[in-house]
Tab-separated table of N, CA and C in Angstrom:
chain	number	residue	atom	x	y	z
A	23	SER	N	0.788	-0.982	-0.109
A	23	SER	CA	0.162	-0.006	-0.328
A	23	SER	C	0.744	1.043	0.190
A	24	ALA	N	-0.113	2.500	-0.397
A	24	ALA	CA	1.125	3.698	-0.344
A	24	ALA	C	1.500	3.947	0.802
A	25	LEU	N	0.785	3.266	2.213
A	25	LEU	CA	1.369	3.889	3.127
A	25	LEU	C	2.645	2.989	3.478
A	26	GLU	N	2.728	1.778	3.233
A	26	GLU	CA	3.916	1.357	3.338
A	26	GLU	C	5.337	1.720	2.620
A	27	TYR	N	4.808	2.139	1.477
A	27	TYR	CA	5.748	2.416	0.307
A	27	TYR	C	6.574	3.733	1.012
A	28	ALA	N	5.476	5.130	1.382
A	28	ALA	CA	5.942	5.915	1.875
A	28	ALA	C	7.056	6.040	2.989
A	29	GLN	N	7.049	5.376	3.833
A	29	GLN	CA	8.112	5.415	4.950
A	29	GLN	C	9.288	4.699	4.329
A	30	SER	N	9.245	3.997	3.415
A	30	SER	CA	10.055	2.826	2.448
A	30	SER	C	11.528	3.411	2.170
A	31	GLY	N	11.275	4.745	1.675
A	31	GLY	CA	12.598	4.981	0.910
A	31	GLY	C	12.407	5.031	-0.757
A	32	GLU	N	11.636	4.198	-1.190
A	32	GLU	CA	11.753	3.477	-2.389
A	32	GLU	C	10.845	4.078	-3.213
A	33	ALA	N	11.029	5.705	-3.730
A	33	ALA	CA	10.127	6.149	-4.282
A	33	ALA	C	9.330	5.695	-5.385
A	34	ARG	N	10.448	4.994	-6.206
A	34	ARG	CA	10.545	4.358	-7.602
A	34	ARG	C	9.117	3.373	-7.313
A	35	LYS	N	9.293	2.331	-6.426
A	35	LYS	CA	8.372	1.405	-6.089
A	35	LYS	C	6.986	2.245	-5.648
A	36	LEU	N	6.801	3.126	-5.042
A	36	LEU	CA	5.631	4.124	-4.819
A	36	LEU	C	5.161	4.520	-6.111
A	37	MET	N	6.141	5.108	-6.833
A	37	MET	CA	5.431	5.749	-7.991
A	37	MET	C	4.796	4.321	-8.862
A	38	GLU	N	5.322	3.220	-9.133
A	38	GLU	CA	4.924	2.063	-9.593
A	38	GLU	C	3.703	1.126	-9.335
A	39	ALA	N	3.370	1.853	-7.932
A	39	ALA	CA	2.319	1.308	-7.184
A	39	ALA	C	0.836	2.312	-7.826
A	40	ILE	N	1.360	3.341	-7.641
A	40	ILE	CA	0.589	4.392	-8.191
A	40	ILE	C	0.199	4.699	-9.217
A	41	SER	N	1.337	4.000	-10.163
A	41	SER	CA	0.958	3.917	-12.012
A	41	SER	C	0.141	2.624	-12.223
A	42	LYS	N	0.143	1.569	-11.098
A	42	LYS	CA	-0.855	0.672	-11.559
A	42	LYS	C	-2.333	0.500	-10.982
A	43	CYS	N	-2.234	1.323	-9.992
A	43	CYS	CA	-3.736	1.643	-9.139
A	43	CYS	C	-4.552	1.690	-10.476
A	44	ASP	N	-5.929	1.215	-10.310
A	44	ASP	CA	-6.832	1.684	-10.946
A	44	ASP	C	-7.240	3.214	-10.820
A	45	PRO	N	-7.527	4.199	-11.866
A	45	PRO	CA	-7.698	5.421	-11.718
A	45	PRO	C	-9.189	5.722	-10.878
A	46	ARG	N	-10.050	4.795	-10.688
A	46	ARG	CA	-11.323	5.389	-9.891
A	46	ARG	C	-10.689	5.404	-8.395
A	47	ASN	N	-9.429	4.343	-8.355
A	47	ASN	CA	-9.594	4.176	-6.858
A	47	ASN	C	-8.140	4.955	-6.221
A	48	LEU	N	-7.516	5.888	-7.165
A	48	LEU	CA	-6.541	6.462	-6.739
A	48	LEU	C	-6.357	7.292	-5.670
A	49	SER	N	-7.517	8.383	-5.728
A	49	SER	CA	-7.878	9.113	-4.244
A	49	SER	C	-7.700	7.981	-3.236
A	50	SER	N	-8.565	7.381	-3.330
A	50	SER	CA	-8.635	6.152	-2.208
A	50	SER	C	-7.283	6.005	-1.595
A	51	TYR	N	-6.216	5.133	-2.441
A	51	TYR	CA	-5.352	4.363	-2.401
A	51	TYR	C	-4.210	5.628	-1.695
A	52	LEU	N	-4.170	6.852	-2.351
A	52	LEU	CA	-3.226	7.853	-2.143
A	52	LEU	C	-3.599	8.184	-0.659
A	53	ASN	N	-4.854	8.643	-0.414
A	53	ASN	CA	-5.262	9.139	0.725
A	53	ASN	C	-5.440	7.572	1.678
A	54	GLU	N	-5.575	6.785	1.587
A	54	GLU	CA	-5.368	5.794	2.795
A	54	GLU	C	-5.284	5.945	3.970
A	55	GLU	N	-5.581	5.702	5.204
A	55	GLU	CA	-4.918	6.192	6.472
A	55	GLU	C	-4.840	4.445	7.230
A	56	ASP	N	-3.613	4.781	8.074
A	56	ASP	CA	-3.629	3.458	9.222
A	56	ASP	C	-4.592	4.007	10.465
A	57	SER	N	-4.592	3.384	11.508
A	57	SER	CA	-5.490	3.187	12.380
A	57	SER	C	-5.431	4.330	13.422
A	58	GLY	N	-4.233	5.046	13.053
A	58	GLY	CA	-4.225	6.337	14.276
A	58	GLY	C	-4.570	7.792	12.937
A	59	GLY	N	-4.999	7.621	11.850
A	59	GLY	CA	-5.615	8.474	10.800
A	59	GLY	C	-4.245	9.199	10.002
A	60	PHE	N	-3.104	8.451	9.912
A	60	PHE	CA	-1.934	9.050	9.476
A	60	PHE	C	-2.014	8.333	8.066
A	61	SER	N	-1.736	9.294	6.974
A	61	SER	CA	-1.839	9.006	5.707
A	61	SER	C	-0.397	8.678	5.098
A	62	ALA	N	-0.149	8.259	4.003
A	62	ALA	CA	1.114	8.212	3.158
A	62	ALA	C	1.937	9.381	3.566
A	63	LEU	N	1.675	10.776	3.393
A	63	LEU	CA	2.326	11.756	3.526
A	63	LEU	C	2.804	11.792	4.930
A	64	HIS	N	1.891	11.583	5.811
A	64	HIS	CA	2.317	11.626	7.049
A	64	HIS	C	3.468	10.655	7.567
A	65	HIS	N	3.624	9.795	6.734
A	65	HIS	CA	4.465	8.869	7.136
A	65	HIS	C	5.718	9.089	6.452
A	66	ALA	N	5.903	9.516	5.017
A	66	ALA	CA	6.984	9.959	4.592
A	66	ALA	C	7.409	10.954	5.172
A	67	ALA	N	6.663	11.823	5.538
A	67	ALA	CA	7.032	13.193	6.270
A	67	ALA	C	8.171	12.851	7.794
A	68	ALA	N	7.286	12.016	8.719
A	68	ALA	CA	8.071	11.286	9.999
A	68	ALA	C	9.237	11.147	9.687
A	69	PHE	N	9.677	10.339	8.311
A	69	PHE	CA	10.826	9.584	8.206
A	69	PHE	C	11.636	10.181	7.365
A	70	ASP	N	11.280	11.196	6.693
A	70	ASP	CA	12.418	12.449	5.828
A	70	ASP	C	12.550	11.644	4.458
A	71	GLU	N	11.649	11.154	4.069
A	71	GLU	CA	11.592	10.435	2.988
A	71	GLU	C	10.744	11.358	2.007
A	72	VAL	N	11.785	12.461	1.751
A	72	VAL	CA	11.439	13.419	0.767
A	72	VAL	C	11.180	13.041	-0.609
A	73	ASN	N	11.846	12.049	-1.535
A	73	ASN	CA	11.606	11.590	-2.510
A	73	ASN	C	10.243	11.165	-2.714
A	74	ASN	N	9.813	10.442	-1.683
A	74	ASN	CA	8.260	9.943	-1.570
A	74	ASN	C	7.044	11.223	-1.347
A	75	VAL	N	7.781	12.216	-0.761
A	75	VAL	CA	6.757	13.270	-0.536
A	75	VAL	C	6.491	13.685	-1.880
A	76	VAL	N	7.687	14.091	-2.623
A	76	VAL	CA	7.619	14.498	-3.909
A	76	VAL	C	6.554	13.826	-4.903
A	77	VAL	N	6.613	12.935	-4.999
A	77	VAL	CA	5.760	11.764	-5.567
A	77	VAL	C	4.405	11.918	-5.513
A	78	LEU	N	3.797	12.052	-4.068
A	78	LEU	CA	2.414	11.929	-3.668
A	78	LEU	C	2.278	13.452	-3.844
A	79	LEU	N	2.800	14.550	-3.875
A	79	LEU	CA	2.220	16.146	-4.050
A	79	LEU	C	2.217	15.905	-5.560
A	80	SER	N	2.652	15.504	-6.415
A	80	SER	CA	2.927	15.698	-7.816
A	80	SER	C	1.355	14.529	-8.357
A	81	CYS	N	0.774	14.028	-7.248
A	81	CYS	CA	-0.355	13.290	-7.824
A	81	CYS	C	-1.544	14.029	-7.628
A	82	PRO	N	-2.669	14.348	-8.628
A	82	PRO	CA	-3.753	15.431	-8.713
A	82	PRO	C	-4.496	14.868	-7.817
A	83	ASP	N	-4.493	13.758	-7.201
A	83	ASP	CA	-5.752	13.258	-6.866
A	83	ASP	C	-5.505	13.176	-5.102
A	84	PHE	N	-4.275	13.878	-4.552
A	84	PHE	CA	-3.613	13.594	-3.521
A	84	PHE	C	-4.407	14.741	-2.634
A	85	ASN	N	-4.360	14.697	-1.519
A	85	ASN	CA	-5.316	15.547	-0.491
A	85	ASN	C	-3.837	16.150	0.600
A	86	PHE	N	-3.310	17.342	0.294
A	86	PHE	CA	-2.493	17.556	0.773
A	86	PHE	C	-2.473	17.935	2.469
A	87	ASN	N	-3.464	18.379	2.584
A	87	ASN	CA	-4.289	18.931	3.886
A	87	ASN	C	-4.841	18.140	4.999
A	88	LYS	N	-4.229	16.743	4.424
A	88	LYS	CA	-4.799	15.357	5.180
A	88	LYS	C	-4.233	15.717	6.704
A	89	ARG	N	-5.305	15.619	7.354
A	89	ARG	CA	-4.669	15.857	8.881
A	89	ARG	C	-5.477	14.298	9.438
A	90	ASN	N	-4.546	13.899	10.778
A	90	ASN	CA	-4.963	12.703	11.474
A	90	ASN	C	-5.969	12.867	12.050
A	91	HIS	N	-6.274	11.828	12.986
A	91	HIS	CA	-7.638	12.029	13.871
A	91	HIS	C	-7.704	12.812	14.974
A	92	ARG	N	-6.118	13.505	15.075
A	92	ARG	CA	-5.825	14.572	15.996
A	92	ARG	C	-5.949	15.751	15.509
A	93	GLY	N	-5.958	15.752	14.024
A	93	GLY	CA	-5.754	17.093	13.583
A	93	GLY	C	-4.332	17.526	13.185
A	94	ALA	N	-3.245	16.672	13.292
A	94	ALA	CA	-2.332	16.784	12.791
A	94	ALA	C	-1.572	16.834	11.380
A	95	SER	N	-1.211	17.894	10.620
A	95	SER	CA	-0.766	17.755	9.361
A	95	SER	C	0.615	16.898	9.080
A	96	ALA	N	1.044	16.899	7.887
A	96	ALA	CA	2.361	16.186	7.732
A	96	ALA	C	3.414	17.422	8.322
A	97	LEU	N	3.012	18.316	8.149
A	97	LEU	CA	4.089	19.476	8.529
A	97	LEU	C	4.529	19.401	10.209
A	98	HIS	N	3.532	18.868	10.973
A	98	HIS	CA	3.326	18.583	12.277
A	98	HIS	C	4.128	17.209	12.444
A	99	ALA	N	3.814	15.981	11.418
A	99	ALA	CA	4.992	14.984	11.698
A	99	ALA	C	6.319	15.150	11.399
A	100	ALA	N	6.616	15.986	10.322
A	100	ALA	CA	7.789	16.258	10.031
A	100	ALA	C	8.607	17.239	11.106
A	101	SER	N	7.896	18.018	11.871
A	101	SER	CA	8.460	19.205	12.932
A	101	SER	C	8.895	18.377	13.711
A	102	CYS	N	8.153	17.521	14.604
A	102	CYS	CA	8.388	17.182	15.646
A	102	CYS	C	9.378	15.707	15.783
A	103	SER	N	9.768	15.435	14.420
A	103	SER	CA	10.865	14.363	13.867
A	103	SER	C	12.171	14.987	13.433
A	104	GLY	N	11.910	16.186	13.358
A	104	GLY	CA	13.278	16.949	12.708
A	104	GLY	C	13.563	16.200	11.224
A	105	SER	N	12.343	16.175	10.552
A	105	SER	CA	12.548	15.605	9.108
A	105	SER	C	12.744	17.012	8.389
A	106	MET	N	13.984	17.821	8.280
A	106	MET	CA	14.251	18.965	7.258
A	106	MET	C	14.101	19.099	6.084
A	107	ARG	N	14.660	17.767	5.118
A	107	ARG	CA	14.627	17.858	3.905
A	107	ARG	C	12.925	17.626	3.263
A	108	VAL	N	11.888	17.517	4.388
A	108	VAL	CA	10.366	17.147	4.135
A	108	VAL	C	10.104	18.482	4.418
A	109	ILE	N	10.225	19.137	5.503
A	109	ILE	CA	9.715	20.200	6.051
A	109	ILE	C	10.173	21.785	5.439
A	110	ARG	N	11.354	21.706	4.170
A	110	ARG	CA	11.505	22.667	3.475
A	110	ARG	C	10.827	22.274	2.222
A	111	LYS	N	10.591	21.067	1.911
A	111	LYS	CA	9.613	20.774	0.515
A	111	LYS	C	8.342	21.090	0.983
A	112	LEU	N	7.750	20.787	2.082
A	112	LEU	CA	5.867	21.618	2.294
A	112	LEU	C	6.286	22.649	2.349
A	113	LEU	N	6.938	23.296	3.124
A	113	LEU	CA	7.157	24.888	3.354
A	113	LEU	C	7.308	25.602	1.819
A	114	ALA	N	7.800	24.566	0.671
A	114	ALA	CA	7.944	25.217	-0.825
A	114	ALA	C	6.930	25.224	-1.319
A	115	SER	N	5.921	24.287	-1.155
A	115	SER	CA	5.022	24.023	-1.690
A	115	SER	C	3.615	25.377	-1.886
A	116	GLU	N	3.073	25.527	-2.645
A	116	GLU	CA	2.070	26.321	-3.117
A	116	GLU	C	1.130	26.637	-1.663
A	117	HIS	N	1.052	25.387	-0.794
A	117	HIS	CA	0.244	25.069	0.229
A	117	HIS	C	0.667	25.336	1.377
A	118	SER	N	2.222	26.172	1.509
A	118	SER	CA	2.757	26.503	2.679
A	118	SER	C	1.950	27.209	3.475
A	119	GLN	N	1.282	28.189	3.134
A	119	GLN	CA	0.735	29.349	4.053
A	119	GLN	C	-0.951	28.408	4.492
A	120	GLU	N	-1.432	27.435	4.056
A	120	GLU	CA	-2.422	26.837	4.798
A	120	GLU	C	-1.754	25.831	5.918
A	121	ILE	N	-0.592	25.499	5.800
A	121	ILE	CA	-0.258	24.623	7.049
A	121	ILE	C	0.616	25.246	8.008
A	122	ILE	N	1.123	25.891	7.604
A	122	ILE	CA	2.489	26.740	8.682
A	122	ILE	C	1.932	26.638	9.774
A	123	ASP	N	0.739	27.283	10.273
A	123	ASP	CA	0.511	27.806	11.505
A	123	ASP	C	-1.274	26.659	11.779
A	124	ALA	N	-0.972	25.769	11.090
A	124	ALA	CA	-2.035	25.022	11.272
A	124	ALA	C	-2.295	24.390	12.635
A	125	GLN	N	-3.511	24.390	13.248
A	125	GLN	CA	-3.137	23.622	14.732
A	125	GLN	C	-3.961	22.632	14.930
A	126	ASN	N	-3.288	21.453	15.686
A	126	ASN	CA	-4.362	20.027	15.891
A	126	ASN	C	-5.113	20.356	16.749
A	127	GLU	N	-5.667	19.514	17.412
A	127	GLU	CA	-6.948	19.459	18.636
A	127	GLU	C	-6.356	20.288	19.602
A	128	TRP	N	-5.363	20.283	19.979
A	128	TRP	CA	-4.674	21.007	21.284
A	128	TRP	C	-4.536	22.071	21.131
A	129	GLY	N	-4.499	22.444	19.837
A	129	GLY	CA	-4.192	23.903	19.393
A	129	GLY	C	-2.666	23.861	19.029
A	130	GLU	N	-1.888	22.994	18.915
A	130	GLU	CA	-0.314	23.049	18.597
A	130	GLU	C	-0.230	23.136	17.130
A	131	THR	N	0.824	24.131	16.728
A	131	THR	CA	1.180	24.373	15.421
A	131	THR	C	2.720	23.578	15.303
A	132	ALA	N	2.856	23.255	14.287
A	132	ALA	CA	4.252	22.577	13.893
A	132	ALA	C	5.198	23.180	14.984
A	133	LEU	N	5.490	24.825	14.778
A	133	LEU	CA	6.374	25.204	16.131
A	133	LEU	C	6.476	24.623	17.165
A	134	HIS	N	4.699	24.560	18.002
A	134	HIS	CA	4.786	23.711	19.002
A	134	HIS	C	5.898	22.508	19.172
A	135	LEU	N	5.151	21.823	18.165
A	135	LEU	CA	5.631	20.300	18.410
A	135	LEU	C	7.461	20.309	17.935
A	136	ALA	N	7.411	21.331	17.363
A	136	ALA	CA	9.165	21.215	16.985
A	136	ALA	C	10.123	21.662	18.466
A	137	ALA	N	9.509	22.787	19.077
A	137	ALA	CA	10.001	23.304	20.391
A	137	ALA	C	9.724	22.122	21.252
A	138	GLY	N	8.715	21.585	21.619
A	138	GLY	CA	9.011	20.358	22.409
A	138	GLY	C	9.550	19.654	22.513
A	139	ALA	N	9.710	19.252	21.185
A	139	ALA	CA	10.960	17.585	20.753
A	139	ALA	C	12.059	18.038	20.823
A	140	GLN	N	12.702	19.943	20.833
A	140	GLN	CA	13.761	20.130	20.984
A	140	GLN	C	14.538	20.063	19.768
A	141	GLN	N	13.501	20.083	18.449
A	141	GLN	CA	14.176	20.100	17.131
A	141	GLN	C	14.427	21.407	16.378
A	142	THR	N	15.644	21.776	16.652
A	142	THR	CA	16.451	23.405	16.634
A	142	THR	C	16.445	23.583	15.165
A	143	GLY	N	16.633	22.535	14.289
A	143	GLY	CA	16.790	23.180	13.089
A	143	GLY	C	15.217	23.292	12.558
A	144	SER	N	14.065	22.420	13.035
A	144	SER	CA	12.975	22.615	12.779
A	144	SER	C	12.394	23.930	13.251
A	145	VAL	N	12.829	24.382	14.187
A	145	VAL	CA	12.349	25.345	14.952
A	145	VAL	C	12.770	26.741	14.141
A	146	GLN	N	14.272	26.518	13.559
A	146	GLN	CA	14.455	27.429	12.637
A	146	GLN	C	14.045	27.840	11.602
A	147	THR	N	14.254	26.681	10.837
A	147	THR	CA	13.045	26.756	9.176
A	147	THR	C	12.022	26.983	9.321
A	148	LEU	N	10.921	26.709	10.560
A	148	LEU	CA	9.387	27.397	10.475
A	148	LEU	C	9.631	28.494	10.803
A	149	LEU	N	10.044	29.044	11.660
A	149	LEU	CA	10.293	30.690	11.785
A	149	LEU	C	10.715	31.515	10.879
A	150	GLU	N	11.749	31.097	9.864
A	150	GLU	CA	12.479	31.713	8.938
A	150	GLU	C	11.357	31.880	7.597
A	151	ALA	N	10.164	30.771	7.791
A	151	ALA	CA	9.239	30.284	7.142
A	151	ALA	C	8.158	31.289	7.206
A	152	GLY	N	8.171	31.849	8.565
A	152	GLY	CA	6.974	32.488	8.718
A	152	GLY	C	6.070	32.333	9.931
A	153	ALA	N	6.427	31.125	10.334
A	153	ALA	CA	5.295	30.487	11.280
A	153	ALA	C	5.169	31.556	12.700
A	154	ASP	N	3.972	31.605	13.179
A	154	ASP	CA	3.528	32.711	13.986
A	154	ASP	C	4.171	32.030	15.319
A	155	PRO	N	5.084	32.937	16.363
A	155	PRO	CA	5.394	32.191	17.639
A	155	PRO	C	4.737	32.723	18.985
A	156	LYS	N	3.384	33.540	18.533
A	156	LYS	CA	2.852	33.732	19.392
A	156	LYS	C	1.508	32.831	19.733
A	157	ILE	N	1.367	32.164	18.792
A	157	ILE	CA	0.090	31.282	18.916
A	157	ILE	C	-0.216	30.469	20.134
A	158	LYS	N	-0.788	30.578	20.631
A	158	LYS	CA	-1.160	29.667	21.924
A	158	LYS	C	-1.760	28.745	21.432
A	159	ASP	N	-1.162	27.452	22.085
A	159	ASP	CA	-2.117	25.857	22.627
A	159	ASP	C	-3.142	26.195	23.390
A	160	ARG	N	-3.819	24.918	23.527
A	160	ARG	CA	-5.141	24.710	24.537
A	160	ARG	C	-4.881	25.352	25.593
A	161	TRP	N	-3.485	24.927	26.170
A	161	TRP	CA	-3.402	25.527	27.569
A	161	TRP	C	-2.834	26.719	27.685
A	162	GLY	N	-2.553	27.899	26.774
A	162	GLY	CA	-2.297	29.135	27.150
A	162	GLY	C	-1.064	29.280	26.440
A	163	ARG	N	-0.219	27.922	26.118
A	163	ARG	CA	1.253	28.204	26.067
A	163	ARG	C	2.036	28.241	24.467
A	164	CYS	N	2.778	29.183	24.724
A	164	CYS	CA	3.180	29.744	22.823
A	164	CYS	C	4.707	28.529	23.067
A	165	PRO	N	4.961	28.603	21.632
A	165	PRO	CA	6.210	27.609	21.475
A	165	PRO	C	7.400	27.812	22.656
A	166	PHE	N	7.470	28.829	22.746
A	166	PHE	CA	8.613	29.236	23.859
A	166	PHE	C	8.537	28.309	24.978
A	167	ARG	N	7.268	28.562	25.377
A	167	ARG	CA	6.866	27.920	26.766
A	167	ARG	C	6.886	26.475	26.933
A	168	VAL	N	6.692	26.085	25.876
A	168	VAL	CA	6.320	24.535	25.263
A	168	VAL	C	7.990	24.268	25.438
A	169	CYS	N	8.853	24.465	25.047
A	169	CYS	CA	10.393	24.322	25.136
A	169	CYS	C	10.781	24.503	26.290
A	170	VAL	N	10.148	25.227	26.876
A	170	VAL	CA	11.158	25.417	28.100
A	170	VAL	C	10.262	24.028	29.313
A	171	GLU	N	9.252	23.921	28.999
A	171	GLU	CA	8.808	22.988	29.984
A	171	GLU	C	8.849	21.791	29.595
A	172	ASN	N	9.499	20.957	27.944
A	172	ASN	CA	10.178	20.153	27.903
A	172	ASN	C	11.958	20.173	27.676
A	173	GLY	N	12.212	20.684	28.903
A	173	GLY	CA	13.899	20.749	29.240
A	173	GLY	C	14.706	21.655	28.649
A	174	GLY	N	13.969	22.585	27.290
A	174	GLY	CA	14.612	24.064	26.962
A	174	GLY	C	15.977	23.918	26.577
A	175	HIS	N	16.173	22.875	25.677
A	175	HIS	CA	17.616	22.658	25.075
A	175	HIS	C	18.020	23.928	24.706
A	176	SER	N	19.142	24.294	25.145
A	176	SER	CA	19.836	25.202	24.792
A	176	SER	C	19.936	25.811	23.240
A	177	ALA	N	20.359	25.229	22.403
A	177	ALA	CA	20.154	25.271	21.356
A	177	ALA	C	18.536	25.940	20.593
A	178	THR	N	17.829	25.164	20.906
A	178	THR	CA	16.943	25.870	20.495
A	178	THR	C	15.968	26.676	21.348
A	179	LEU	N	16.352	26.986	22.463
A	179	LEU	CA	16.144	28.217	23.318
A	179	LEU	C	16.687	29.339	22.635
A	180	SER	N	17.950	29.203	22.544
A	180	SER	CA	18.928	30.045	21.400
A	180	SER	C	18.151	30.299	20.174
A	181	ALA	N	17.582	29.646	19.227
A	181	ALA	CA	17.008	29.683	18.072
A	181	ALA	C	15.962	30.587	18.363
A	182	LEU	N	14.942	30.306	19.195
A	182	LEU	CA	13.784	30.845	19.707
A	182	LEU	C	14.171	32.515	19.921
A	183	THR	N	14.969	32.853	20.645
A	183	THR	CA	15.292	34.103	21.466
A	183	THR	C	16.199	34.857	20.245
A	184	GLU	N	17.273	34.039	19.565
A	184	GLU	CA	17.764	34.921	18.190
A	184	GLU	C	16.419	35.170	17.522
A	185	ALA	N	15.406	34.877	17.294
A	185	ALA	CA	14.055	35.602	16.447
A	185	ALA	C	13.157	36.321	17.124
A	186	GLY	N	13.985	36.625	18.330
A	186	GLY	CA	13.063	37.373	19.486
A	186	GLY	C	12.142	37.097	20.130
A	187	ILE	N	12.074	35.849	20.440
A	187	ILE	CA	10.685	35.227	21.110
A	187	ILE	C	11.402	34.686	22.227
A	188	SER	N	10.766	35.063	23.331
A	188	SER	CA	10.707	34.595	24.999
A	188	SER	C	9.214	34.581	25.375
A	189	ILE	N	9.584	33.943	26.485
A	189	ILE	CA	8.329	33.767	27.368
A	189	ILE	C	8.004	35.159	28.023
A	190	ASP	N	6.459	35.184	27.648
A	190	ASP	CA	5.559	36.846	28.218
A	190	ASP	C	5.660	36.360	29.760
A	191	THR	N	5.628	37.699	30.286
A	191	THR	CA	5.062	37.222	31.553
A	191	THR	C	3.739	36.706	31.539
A	192	ASP	N	2.838	37.432	30.874
A	192	ASP	CA	1.314	36.689	30.989
A	192	ASP	C	1.395	35.001	30.322
A	193	ASP	N	2.639	34.720	30.114
A	193	ASP	CA	2.251	33.169	29.484
A	193	ASP	C	2.918	32.220	31.063
A	194	ILE	N	2.995	33.187	31.884
A	194	ILE	CA	3.392	32.371	33.265
A	194	ILE	C	2.200	32.078	34.060
């Protein structure tokens, strides 16, 4: 299935499977979900399989904005995994503004997840692309506070503070 090929790193096999798929079933095949609601794009994003992401994004029946059962996009998956190549590819797409500040069911953006996972590169790339560091999650936390609460890795905190972001007194 597309789910299996997406995280395998074998873009050629993914393309072959897609080309053999009955056109009437292509959308279902491409947008199939696992039990957690994760699509092939989520899997490719989490494993930094950028070639598979390119294949999927090139399919006309593909749902770029597919969310899992908790509202997470592929950018959420890539950001907390530190999948830099995929993050750059997603942010370079024509749909980037639709996903950069998208929130999951807890109000977390990709920047919240990257900061919480201490993924410095993800944080820097998201900020450079225009992610809003002031968005608060369901618990009223901005990404900086999430970073601090999750151990505050010095490089990640530095990336946030270099971008002029810190914890606000009203965040405490």
